[in-house]
CSV table of C-alpha atoms in Angstrom, one decimal:
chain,number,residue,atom,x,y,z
A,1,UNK,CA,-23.7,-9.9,28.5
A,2,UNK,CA,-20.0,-11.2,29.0
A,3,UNK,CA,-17.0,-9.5,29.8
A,4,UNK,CA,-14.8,-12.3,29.8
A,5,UNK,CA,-12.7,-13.7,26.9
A,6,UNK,CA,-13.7,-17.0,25.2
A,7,UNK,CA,-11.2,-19.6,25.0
A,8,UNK,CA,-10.3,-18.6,21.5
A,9,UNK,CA,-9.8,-15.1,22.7
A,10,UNK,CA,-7.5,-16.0,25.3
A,11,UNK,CA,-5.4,-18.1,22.8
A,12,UNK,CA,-5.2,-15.1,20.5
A,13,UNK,CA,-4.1,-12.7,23.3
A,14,UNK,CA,-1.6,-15.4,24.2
A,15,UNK,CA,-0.2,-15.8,21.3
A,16,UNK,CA,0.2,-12.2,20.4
A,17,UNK,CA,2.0,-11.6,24.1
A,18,UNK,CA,4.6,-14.4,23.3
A,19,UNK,CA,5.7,-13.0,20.0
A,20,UNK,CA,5.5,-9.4,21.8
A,21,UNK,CA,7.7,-10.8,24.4
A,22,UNK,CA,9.9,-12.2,22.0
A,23,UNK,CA,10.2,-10.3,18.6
A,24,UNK,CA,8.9,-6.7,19.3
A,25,UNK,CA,9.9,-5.4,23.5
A,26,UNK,CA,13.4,-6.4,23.3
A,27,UNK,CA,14.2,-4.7,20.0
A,28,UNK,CA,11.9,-2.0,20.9
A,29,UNK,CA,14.3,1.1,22.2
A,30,UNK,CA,16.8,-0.1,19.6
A,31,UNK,CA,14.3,0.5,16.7
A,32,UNK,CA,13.0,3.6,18.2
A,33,UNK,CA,16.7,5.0,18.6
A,34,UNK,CA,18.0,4.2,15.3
A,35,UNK,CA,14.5,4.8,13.5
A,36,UNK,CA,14.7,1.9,12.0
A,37,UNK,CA,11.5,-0.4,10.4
A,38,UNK,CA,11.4,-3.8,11.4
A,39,UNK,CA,10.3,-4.9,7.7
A,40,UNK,CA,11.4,-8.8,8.8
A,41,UNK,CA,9.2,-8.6,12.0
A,42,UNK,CA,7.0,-7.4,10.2
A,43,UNK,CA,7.0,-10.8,7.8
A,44,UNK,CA,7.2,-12.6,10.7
A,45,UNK,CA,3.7,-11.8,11.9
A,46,UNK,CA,2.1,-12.2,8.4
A,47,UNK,CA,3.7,-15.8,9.0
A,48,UNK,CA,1.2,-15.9,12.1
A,49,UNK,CA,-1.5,-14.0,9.9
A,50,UNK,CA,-1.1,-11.0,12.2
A,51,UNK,CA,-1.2,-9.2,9.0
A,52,UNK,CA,-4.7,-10.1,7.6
A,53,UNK,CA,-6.3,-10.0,10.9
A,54,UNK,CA,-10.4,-9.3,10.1
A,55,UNK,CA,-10.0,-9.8,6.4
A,56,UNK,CA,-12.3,-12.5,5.4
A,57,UNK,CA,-10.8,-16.0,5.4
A,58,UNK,CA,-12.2,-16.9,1.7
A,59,UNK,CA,-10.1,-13.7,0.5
A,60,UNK,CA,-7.1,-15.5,2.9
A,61,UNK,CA,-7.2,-13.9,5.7
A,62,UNK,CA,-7.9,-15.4,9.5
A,63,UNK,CA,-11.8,-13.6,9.2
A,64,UNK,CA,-11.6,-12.5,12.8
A,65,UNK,CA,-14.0,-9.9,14.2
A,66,UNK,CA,-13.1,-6.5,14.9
A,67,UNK,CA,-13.2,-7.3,18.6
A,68,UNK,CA,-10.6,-10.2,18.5
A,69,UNK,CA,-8.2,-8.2,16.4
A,70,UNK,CA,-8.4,-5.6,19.1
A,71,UNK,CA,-7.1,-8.2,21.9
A,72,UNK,CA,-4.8,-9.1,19.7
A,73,UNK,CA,-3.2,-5.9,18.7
A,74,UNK,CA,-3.1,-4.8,22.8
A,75,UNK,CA,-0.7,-7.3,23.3
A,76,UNK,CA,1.6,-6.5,20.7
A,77,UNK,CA,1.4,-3.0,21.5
A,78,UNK,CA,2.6,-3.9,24.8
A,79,UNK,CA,5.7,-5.0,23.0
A,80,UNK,CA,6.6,-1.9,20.7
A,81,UNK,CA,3.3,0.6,20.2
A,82,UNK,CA,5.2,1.8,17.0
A,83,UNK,CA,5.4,-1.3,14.9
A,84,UNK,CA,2.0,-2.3,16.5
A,85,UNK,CA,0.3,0.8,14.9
A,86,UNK,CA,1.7,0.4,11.7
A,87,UNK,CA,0.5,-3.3,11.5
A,88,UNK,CA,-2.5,-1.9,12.3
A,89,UNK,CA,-2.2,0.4,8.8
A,90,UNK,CA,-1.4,-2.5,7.1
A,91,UNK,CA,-4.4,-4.5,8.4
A,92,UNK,CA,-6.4,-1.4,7.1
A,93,UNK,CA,-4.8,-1.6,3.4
A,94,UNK,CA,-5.3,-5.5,3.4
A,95,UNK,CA,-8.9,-5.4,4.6
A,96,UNK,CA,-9.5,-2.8,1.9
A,97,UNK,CA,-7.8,-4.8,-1.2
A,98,UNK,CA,-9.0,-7.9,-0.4
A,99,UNK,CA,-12.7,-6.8,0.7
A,100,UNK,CA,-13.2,-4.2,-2.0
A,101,UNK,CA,-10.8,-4.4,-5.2
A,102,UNK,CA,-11.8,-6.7,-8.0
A,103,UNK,CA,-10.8,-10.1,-8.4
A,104,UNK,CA,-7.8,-9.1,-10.7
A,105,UNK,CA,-6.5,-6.9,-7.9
A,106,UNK,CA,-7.3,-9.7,-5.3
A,107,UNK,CA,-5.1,-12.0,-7.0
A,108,UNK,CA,-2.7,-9.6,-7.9
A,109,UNK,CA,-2.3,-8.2,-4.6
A,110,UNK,CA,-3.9,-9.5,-1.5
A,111,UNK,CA,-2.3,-12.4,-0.8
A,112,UNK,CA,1.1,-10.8,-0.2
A,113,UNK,CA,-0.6,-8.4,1.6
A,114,UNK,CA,-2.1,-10.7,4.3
A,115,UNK,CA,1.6,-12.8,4.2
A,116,UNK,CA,3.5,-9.9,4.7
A,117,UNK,CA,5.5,-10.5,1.9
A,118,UNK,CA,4.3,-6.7,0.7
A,119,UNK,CA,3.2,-4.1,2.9
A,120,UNK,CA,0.8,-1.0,2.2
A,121,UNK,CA,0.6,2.6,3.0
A,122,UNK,CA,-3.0,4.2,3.3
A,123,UNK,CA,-2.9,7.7,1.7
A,124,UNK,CA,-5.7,10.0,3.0
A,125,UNK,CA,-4.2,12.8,4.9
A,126,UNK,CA,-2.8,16.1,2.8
A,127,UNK,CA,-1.6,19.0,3.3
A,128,UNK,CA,-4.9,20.9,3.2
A,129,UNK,CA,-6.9,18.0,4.1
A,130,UNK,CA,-6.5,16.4,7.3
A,131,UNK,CA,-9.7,15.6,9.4
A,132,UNK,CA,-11.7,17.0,6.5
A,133,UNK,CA,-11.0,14.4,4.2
A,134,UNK,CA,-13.9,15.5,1.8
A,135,UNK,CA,-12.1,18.4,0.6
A,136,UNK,CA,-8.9,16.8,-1.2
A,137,UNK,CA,-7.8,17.9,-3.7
A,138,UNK,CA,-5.4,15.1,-5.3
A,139,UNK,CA,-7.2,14.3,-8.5
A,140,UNK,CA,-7.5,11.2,-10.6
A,141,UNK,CA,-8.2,12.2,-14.3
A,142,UNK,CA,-9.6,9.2,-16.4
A,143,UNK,CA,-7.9,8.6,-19.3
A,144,UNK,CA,-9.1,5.8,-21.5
A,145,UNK,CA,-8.0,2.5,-19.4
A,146,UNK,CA,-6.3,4.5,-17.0
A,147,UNK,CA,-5.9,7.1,-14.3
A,148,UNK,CA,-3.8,9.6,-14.5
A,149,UNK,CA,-3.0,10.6,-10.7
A,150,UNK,CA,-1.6,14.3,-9.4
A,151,UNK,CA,-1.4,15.9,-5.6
A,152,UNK,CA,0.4,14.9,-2.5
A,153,UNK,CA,-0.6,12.5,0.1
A,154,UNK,CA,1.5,14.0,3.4
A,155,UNK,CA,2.1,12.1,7.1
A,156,UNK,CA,2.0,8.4,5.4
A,157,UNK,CA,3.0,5.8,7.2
A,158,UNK,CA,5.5,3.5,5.6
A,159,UNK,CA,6.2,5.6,2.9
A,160,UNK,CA,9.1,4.6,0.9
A,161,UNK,CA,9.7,1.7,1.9
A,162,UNK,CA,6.0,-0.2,1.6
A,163,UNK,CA,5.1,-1.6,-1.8
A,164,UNK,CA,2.0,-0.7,-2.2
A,165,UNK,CA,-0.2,2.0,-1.4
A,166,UNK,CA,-4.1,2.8,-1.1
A,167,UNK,CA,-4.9,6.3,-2.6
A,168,UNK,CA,-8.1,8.3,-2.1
A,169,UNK,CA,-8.1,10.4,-4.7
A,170,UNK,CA,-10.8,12.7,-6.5
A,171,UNK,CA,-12.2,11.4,-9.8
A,172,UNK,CA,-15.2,13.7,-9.4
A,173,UNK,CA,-17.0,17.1,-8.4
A,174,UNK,CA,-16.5,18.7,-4.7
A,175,UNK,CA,-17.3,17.1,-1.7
A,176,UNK,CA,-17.4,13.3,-0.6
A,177,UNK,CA,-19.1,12.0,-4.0
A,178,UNK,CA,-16.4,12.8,-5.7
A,179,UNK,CA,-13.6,10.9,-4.2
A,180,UNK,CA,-12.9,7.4,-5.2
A,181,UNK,CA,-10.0,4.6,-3.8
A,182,UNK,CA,-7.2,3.5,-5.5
A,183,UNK,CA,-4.4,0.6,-5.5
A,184,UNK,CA,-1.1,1.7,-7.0
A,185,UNK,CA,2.1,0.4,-7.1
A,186,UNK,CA,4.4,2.5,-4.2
A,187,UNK,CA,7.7,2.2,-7.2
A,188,UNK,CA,5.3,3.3,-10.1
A,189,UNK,CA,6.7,6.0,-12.5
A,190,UNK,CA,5.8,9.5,-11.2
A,191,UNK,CA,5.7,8.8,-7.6
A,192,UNK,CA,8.3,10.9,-5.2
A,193,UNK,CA,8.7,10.4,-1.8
A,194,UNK,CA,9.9,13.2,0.9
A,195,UNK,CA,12.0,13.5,3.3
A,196,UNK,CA,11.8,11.4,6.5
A,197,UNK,CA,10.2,13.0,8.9
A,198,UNK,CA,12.2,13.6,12.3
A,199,UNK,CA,9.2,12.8,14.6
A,200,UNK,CA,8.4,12.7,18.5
A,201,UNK,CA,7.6,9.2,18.6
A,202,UNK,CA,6.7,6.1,16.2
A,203,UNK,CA,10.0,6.6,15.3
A,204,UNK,CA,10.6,3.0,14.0
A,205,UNK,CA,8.0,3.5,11.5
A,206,UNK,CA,8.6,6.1,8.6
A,207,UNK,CA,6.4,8.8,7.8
A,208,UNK,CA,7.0,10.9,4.2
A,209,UNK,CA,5.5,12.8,2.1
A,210,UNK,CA,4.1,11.3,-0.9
A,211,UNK,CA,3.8,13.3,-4.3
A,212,UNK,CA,2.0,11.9,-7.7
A,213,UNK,CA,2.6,13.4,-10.7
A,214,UNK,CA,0.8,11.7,-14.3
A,215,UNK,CA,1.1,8.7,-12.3
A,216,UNK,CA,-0.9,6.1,-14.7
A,217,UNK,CA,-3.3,4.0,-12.5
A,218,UNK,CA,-5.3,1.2,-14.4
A,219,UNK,CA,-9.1,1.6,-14.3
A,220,UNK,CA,-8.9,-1.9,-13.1
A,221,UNK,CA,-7.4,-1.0,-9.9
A,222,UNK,CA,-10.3,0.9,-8.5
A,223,UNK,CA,-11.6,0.0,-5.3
A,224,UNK,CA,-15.5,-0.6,-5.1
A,225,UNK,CA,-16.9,1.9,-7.8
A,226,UNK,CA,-15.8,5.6,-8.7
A,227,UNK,CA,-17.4,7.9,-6.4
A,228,UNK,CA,-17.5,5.3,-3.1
A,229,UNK,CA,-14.1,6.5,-1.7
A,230,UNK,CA,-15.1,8.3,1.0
A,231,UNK,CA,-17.5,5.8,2.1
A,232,UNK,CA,-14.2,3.4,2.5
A,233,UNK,CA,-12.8,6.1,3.9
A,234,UNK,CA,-15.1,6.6,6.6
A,235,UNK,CA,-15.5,2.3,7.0
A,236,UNK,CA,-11.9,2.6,7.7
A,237,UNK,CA,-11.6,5.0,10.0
A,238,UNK,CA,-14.5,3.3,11.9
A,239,UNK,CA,-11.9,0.4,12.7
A,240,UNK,CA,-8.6,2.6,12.6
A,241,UNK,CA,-10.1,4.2,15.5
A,242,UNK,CA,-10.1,1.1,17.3
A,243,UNK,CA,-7.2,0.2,16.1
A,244,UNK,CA,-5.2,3.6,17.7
A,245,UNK,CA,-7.4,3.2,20.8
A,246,UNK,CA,-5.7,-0.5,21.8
A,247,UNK,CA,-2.5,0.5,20.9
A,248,UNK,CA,-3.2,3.6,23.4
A,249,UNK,CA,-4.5,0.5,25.8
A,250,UNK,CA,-1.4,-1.9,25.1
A,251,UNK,CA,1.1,1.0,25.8
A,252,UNK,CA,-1.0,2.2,28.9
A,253,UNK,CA,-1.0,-1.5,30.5
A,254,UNK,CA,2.6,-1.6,29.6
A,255,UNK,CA,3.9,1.3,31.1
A,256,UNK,CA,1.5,0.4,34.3
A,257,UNK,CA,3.0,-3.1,34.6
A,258,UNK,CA,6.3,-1.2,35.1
A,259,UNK,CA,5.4,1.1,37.2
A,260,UNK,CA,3.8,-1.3,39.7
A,261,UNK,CA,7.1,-3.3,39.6
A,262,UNK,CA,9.6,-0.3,40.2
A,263,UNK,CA,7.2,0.3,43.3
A,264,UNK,CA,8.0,-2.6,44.6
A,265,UNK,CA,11.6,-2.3,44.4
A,266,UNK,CA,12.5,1.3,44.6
A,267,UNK,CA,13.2,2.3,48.4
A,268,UNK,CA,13.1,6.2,49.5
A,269,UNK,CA,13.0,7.0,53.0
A,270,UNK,CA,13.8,3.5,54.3
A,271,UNK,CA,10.6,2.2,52.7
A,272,UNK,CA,9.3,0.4,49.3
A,273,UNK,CA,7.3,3.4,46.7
A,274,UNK,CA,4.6,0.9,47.1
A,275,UNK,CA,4.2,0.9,50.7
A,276,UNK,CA,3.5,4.9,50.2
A,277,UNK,CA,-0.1,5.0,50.5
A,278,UNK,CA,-0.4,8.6,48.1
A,279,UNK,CA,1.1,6.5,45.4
A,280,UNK,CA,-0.9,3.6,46.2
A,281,UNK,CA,-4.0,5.7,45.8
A,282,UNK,CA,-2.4,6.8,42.4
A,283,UNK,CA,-1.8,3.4,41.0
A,284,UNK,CA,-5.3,2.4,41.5
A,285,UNK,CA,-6.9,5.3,39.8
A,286,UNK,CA,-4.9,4.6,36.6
A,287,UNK,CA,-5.5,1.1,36.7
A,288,UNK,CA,-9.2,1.9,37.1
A,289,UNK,CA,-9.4,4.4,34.3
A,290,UNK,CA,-7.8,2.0,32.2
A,291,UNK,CA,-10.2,-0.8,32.4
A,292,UNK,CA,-12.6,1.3,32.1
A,293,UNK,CA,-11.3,2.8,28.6
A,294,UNK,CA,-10.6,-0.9,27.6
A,295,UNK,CA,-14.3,-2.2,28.4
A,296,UNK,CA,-15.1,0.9,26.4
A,297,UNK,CA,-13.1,-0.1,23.1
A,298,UNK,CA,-14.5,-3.8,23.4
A,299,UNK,CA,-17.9,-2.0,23.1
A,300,UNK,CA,-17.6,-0.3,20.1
A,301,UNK,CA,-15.5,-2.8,18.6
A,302,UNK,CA,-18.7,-5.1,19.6
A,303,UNK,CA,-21.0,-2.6,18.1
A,304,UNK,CA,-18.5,-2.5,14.5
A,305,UNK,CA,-18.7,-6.0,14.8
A,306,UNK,CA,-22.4,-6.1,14.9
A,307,UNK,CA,-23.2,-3.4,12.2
A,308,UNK,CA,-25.0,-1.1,15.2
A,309,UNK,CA,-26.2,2.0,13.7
A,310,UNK,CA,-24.2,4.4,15.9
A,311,UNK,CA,-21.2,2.3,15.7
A,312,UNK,CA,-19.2,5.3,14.3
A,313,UNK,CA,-20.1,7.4,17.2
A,314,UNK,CA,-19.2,4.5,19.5
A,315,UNK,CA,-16.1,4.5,17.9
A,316,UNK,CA,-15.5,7.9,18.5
A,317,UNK,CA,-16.0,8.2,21.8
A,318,UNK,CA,-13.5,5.1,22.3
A,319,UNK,CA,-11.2,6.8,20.6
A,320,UNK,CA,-11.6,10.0,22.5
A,321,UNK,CA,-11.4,8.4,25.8
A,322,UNK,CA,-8.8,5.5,25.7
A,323,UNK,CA,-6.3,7.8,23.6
A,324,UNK,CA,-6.6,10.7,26.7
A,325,UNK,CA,-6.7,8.1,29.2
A,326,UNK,CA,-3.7,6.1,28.1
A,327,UNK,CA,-1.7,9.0,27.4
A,328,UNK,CA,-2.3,10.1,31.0
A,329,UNK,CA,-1.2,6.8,32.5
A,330,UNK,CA,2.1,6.7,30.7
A,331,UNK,CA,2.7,10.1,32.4
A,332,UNK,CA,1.8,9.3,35.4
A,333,UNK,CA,3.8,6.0,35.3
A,334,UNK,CA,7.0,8.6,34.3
A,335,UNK,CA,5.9,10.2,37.1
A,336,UNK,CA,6.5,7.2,39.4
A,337,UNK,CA,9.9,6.6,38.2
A,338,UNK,CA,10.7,10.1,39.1
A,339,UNK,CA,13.9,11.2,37.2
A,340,UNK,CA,14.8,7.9,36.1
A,341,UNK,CA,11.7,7.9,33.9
A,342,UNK,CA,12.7,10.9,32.1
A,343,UNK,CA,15.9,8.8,30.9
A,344,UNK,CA,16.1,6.8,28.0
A,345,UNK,CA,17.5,3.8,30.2
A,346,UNK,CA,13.6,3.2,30.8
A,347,UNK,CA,11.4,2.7,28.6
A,348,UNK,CA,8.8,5.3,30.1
A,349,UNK,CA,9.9,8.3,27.8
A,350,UNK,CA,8.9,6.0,25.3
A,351,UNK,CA,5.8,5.1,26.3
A,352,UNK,CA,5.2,8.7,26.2
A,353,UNK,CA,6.2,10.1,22.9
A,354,UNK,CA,4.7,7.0,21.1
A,355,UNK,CA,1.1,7.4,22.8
A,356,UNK,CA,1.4,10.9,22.1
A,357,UNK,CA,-0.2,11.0,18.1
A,358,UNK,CA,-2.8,8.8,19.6
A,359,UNK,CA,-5.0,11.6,20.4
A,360,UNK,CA,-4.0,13.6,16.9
A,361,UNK,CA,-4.3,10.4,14.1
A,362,UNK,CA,-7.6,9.2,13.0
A,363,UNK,CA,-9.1,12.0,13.7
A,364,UNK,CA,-8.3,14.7,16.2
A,365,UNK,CA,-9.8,14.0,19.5
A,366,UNK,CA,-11.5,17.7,18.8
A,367,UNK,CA,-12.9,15.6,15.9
A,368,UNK,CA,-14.3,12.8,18.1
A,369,UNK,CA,-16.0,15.0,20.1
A,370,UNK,CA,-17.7,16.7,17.1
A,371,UNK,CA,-19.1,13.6,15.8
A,372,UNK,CA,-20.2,12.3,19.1
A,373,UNK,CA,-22.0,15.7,20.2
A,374,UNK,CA,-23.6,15.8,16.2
A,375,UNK,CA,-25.0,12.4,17.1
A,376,UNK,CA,-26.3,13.6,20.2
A,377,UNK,CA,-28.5,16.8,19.1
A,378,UNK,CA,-29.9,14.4,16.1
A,379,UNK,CA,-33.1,12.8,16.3
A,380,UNK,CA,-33.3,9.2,18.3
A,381,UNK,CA,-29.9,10.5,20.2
A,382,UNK,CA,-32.0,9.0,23.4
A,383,UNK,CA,-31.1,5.6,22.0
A,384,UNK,CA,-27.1,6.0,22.4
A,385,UNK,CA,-27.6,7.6,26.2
């Protein structure tokens, strides 16, 4: 077993912290302050194929594992957690059109997916149907070489200003066999987007309601076969809770970094924070918890990479943890600053509200626990322990 990066790895993570350093941290509080989405950033990291991350390389994407896009994505999240989550959406949308749509949907839509050039909105969540995806209730009603698509999608990232979405919609009876996944054009007749919502954090990113009414979908754009939506579903939010996890990480390590250098500089009672032993004490705890929720996402993301049968409840409990753990070091790097981190002159505050909806998206962390105690009381449960 090793825990160290190959040299691959370490030219991805590279990589990803030079355009983070250069493109996403020092437009970050602007962004975030004016709510404003980066869509030309965004283009530029399809131009380093940052947007078709683990999509197969015959489809036209860089076919890296699950694990390597998770180094990858720390690091930019290290540079704005906000557009580094929604990249990670996007990955999501790309992996799904490319992997599973047919080859007239490939060609019609993946490769501006994986260049950037278009961007994509995943459209699970609704009003009534939020960790229980199974119950939706938006339906898509075949209609000769069509669908004809009604409901709302609610909370969707992007919307309005992405051009393409991914829809799970119902084409069937109650419950999970019923739901099927759709491509559709974002500017397609009968599509209405909300209001933006006036969030906490991942504020450069928009988030809208999305309603469909008749909208005509061709049969053609189905993903996989009718009745296999929730199974995508579920494939997805395998990875998406990696995904959310090492953006928790990269904002965590960030906010760290700067706490550990304010230390150093900040003087109270004619001596350095750092030479406090209390807050020395402190600083090592959250760097230890940290590694320790990182070696923790590597796992699972090893175990999604390998196809290990409990890789879901793997990536549960990585979600659980490094979501709850990097939460609690951004605090207690605010914490550090003292007052100055409750100002928007620092970045901390930011930290904070961004790595917030870490522990709500994807799953509530409620959610993770659920599945990861289910897996415990089943039969062979002695195999995960």
């Amino acid at each position: 077993m090793d825990f160290e990066l190959n040299e691959d790895q370490v030219a991805f993570a590279d990589m990803a912290r030079a355009f983070a350093d250069n493109e996403l941290a020092p437009h970050a509080a602007e962004w975030d302050q004016q709510a404003h989405f980066p869509v030309e950033v965004l283009k530029k990291a399809g131009e380093l194929g940052f947007c078709g991350l683990y999509t197969a390389e015959e489809l036209g994407g860089m076919g890296l594992s699950r694990l390597d896009a998770h180094i990858i994505f720390e690091q930019l999240a290290m540079g704005c957690t906000s557009t580094t989550a929604y990249l990670t959406i996007h990955n999501m949308v790309t992996w799904m059109v490319a992997t599973f749509g047919s080859a007239s949907v490939r060609d019609r839509y993946a490769a501006e997916l994986i260049s950037g050039d278009k961007l994509g909105s995943y459209c699970l969540t609704e009003p009534n149907a939020g960790s229980d995806a199974a119950s939706l209730k938006t339906s898509a009603r075949r209609d000769g070489d069509h669908y004809i698509v009604n409901g709302s999608k609610c909370f969707i990232s992007g919307a309005g200003s992405t051009d393409v979405l991914v829809v799970m919609a119902r084409t069937g009876g109650e419950g999970a066999g019923g739901v099927s996944a759709l491509v559709i054009d974002a500017d397609s007749d009968g599509i209405t987007y909300g209001r933006k919502e006036d969030k906490l954090g991942w504020n450069c990113q928009p988030t809208r309601m999305i309603t469909f009414e008749d909208v005509k979908v061709p049969v053609g754009n189905l993903l996989a076969n009718e009745g296999e939506g929730f199974k995508l579903a579920m494939k997805g939010l395998d990875g998406g809770r990696i995904n959310i996890a090492t953006c928790s990480l990269g904002t965590a390590q960030q906010a760290l970094n700067d706490a550990r250098d304010y230390m150093l500089e900040r003087r109270q009672f004619g001596q350095r924070l750092a030479d406090f032993q209390a807050l020395q004490f402190k600083l090592a705890d959250m760097a230890t918890e940290l590694v320790a929720a990182r070696q923790l996402v590597r796992l699972a993301a090893s175990k999604l990479d390998n196809g290990h049968a409990d890789a879901t409840a793997y990536c549960a409990m990585a979600k659980r943890f490094a979501t709850d753990i990097g939460y609690r070091v951004c605090d207690e790097a605010l914490q550090l600053f003292g007052g100055n981190g409750y100002i928007k002159e620092y970045p901390l505050e930011r930290y904070l509200r961004d790595s917030r909806v870490h522990r709500i998206l994807e799953g509530t962390n409620e959610v993770m626990r659920l599945i990861i105690s289910r897996r415990l009381l089943s039969e062979g449960a002695a195999e995960l322990l």
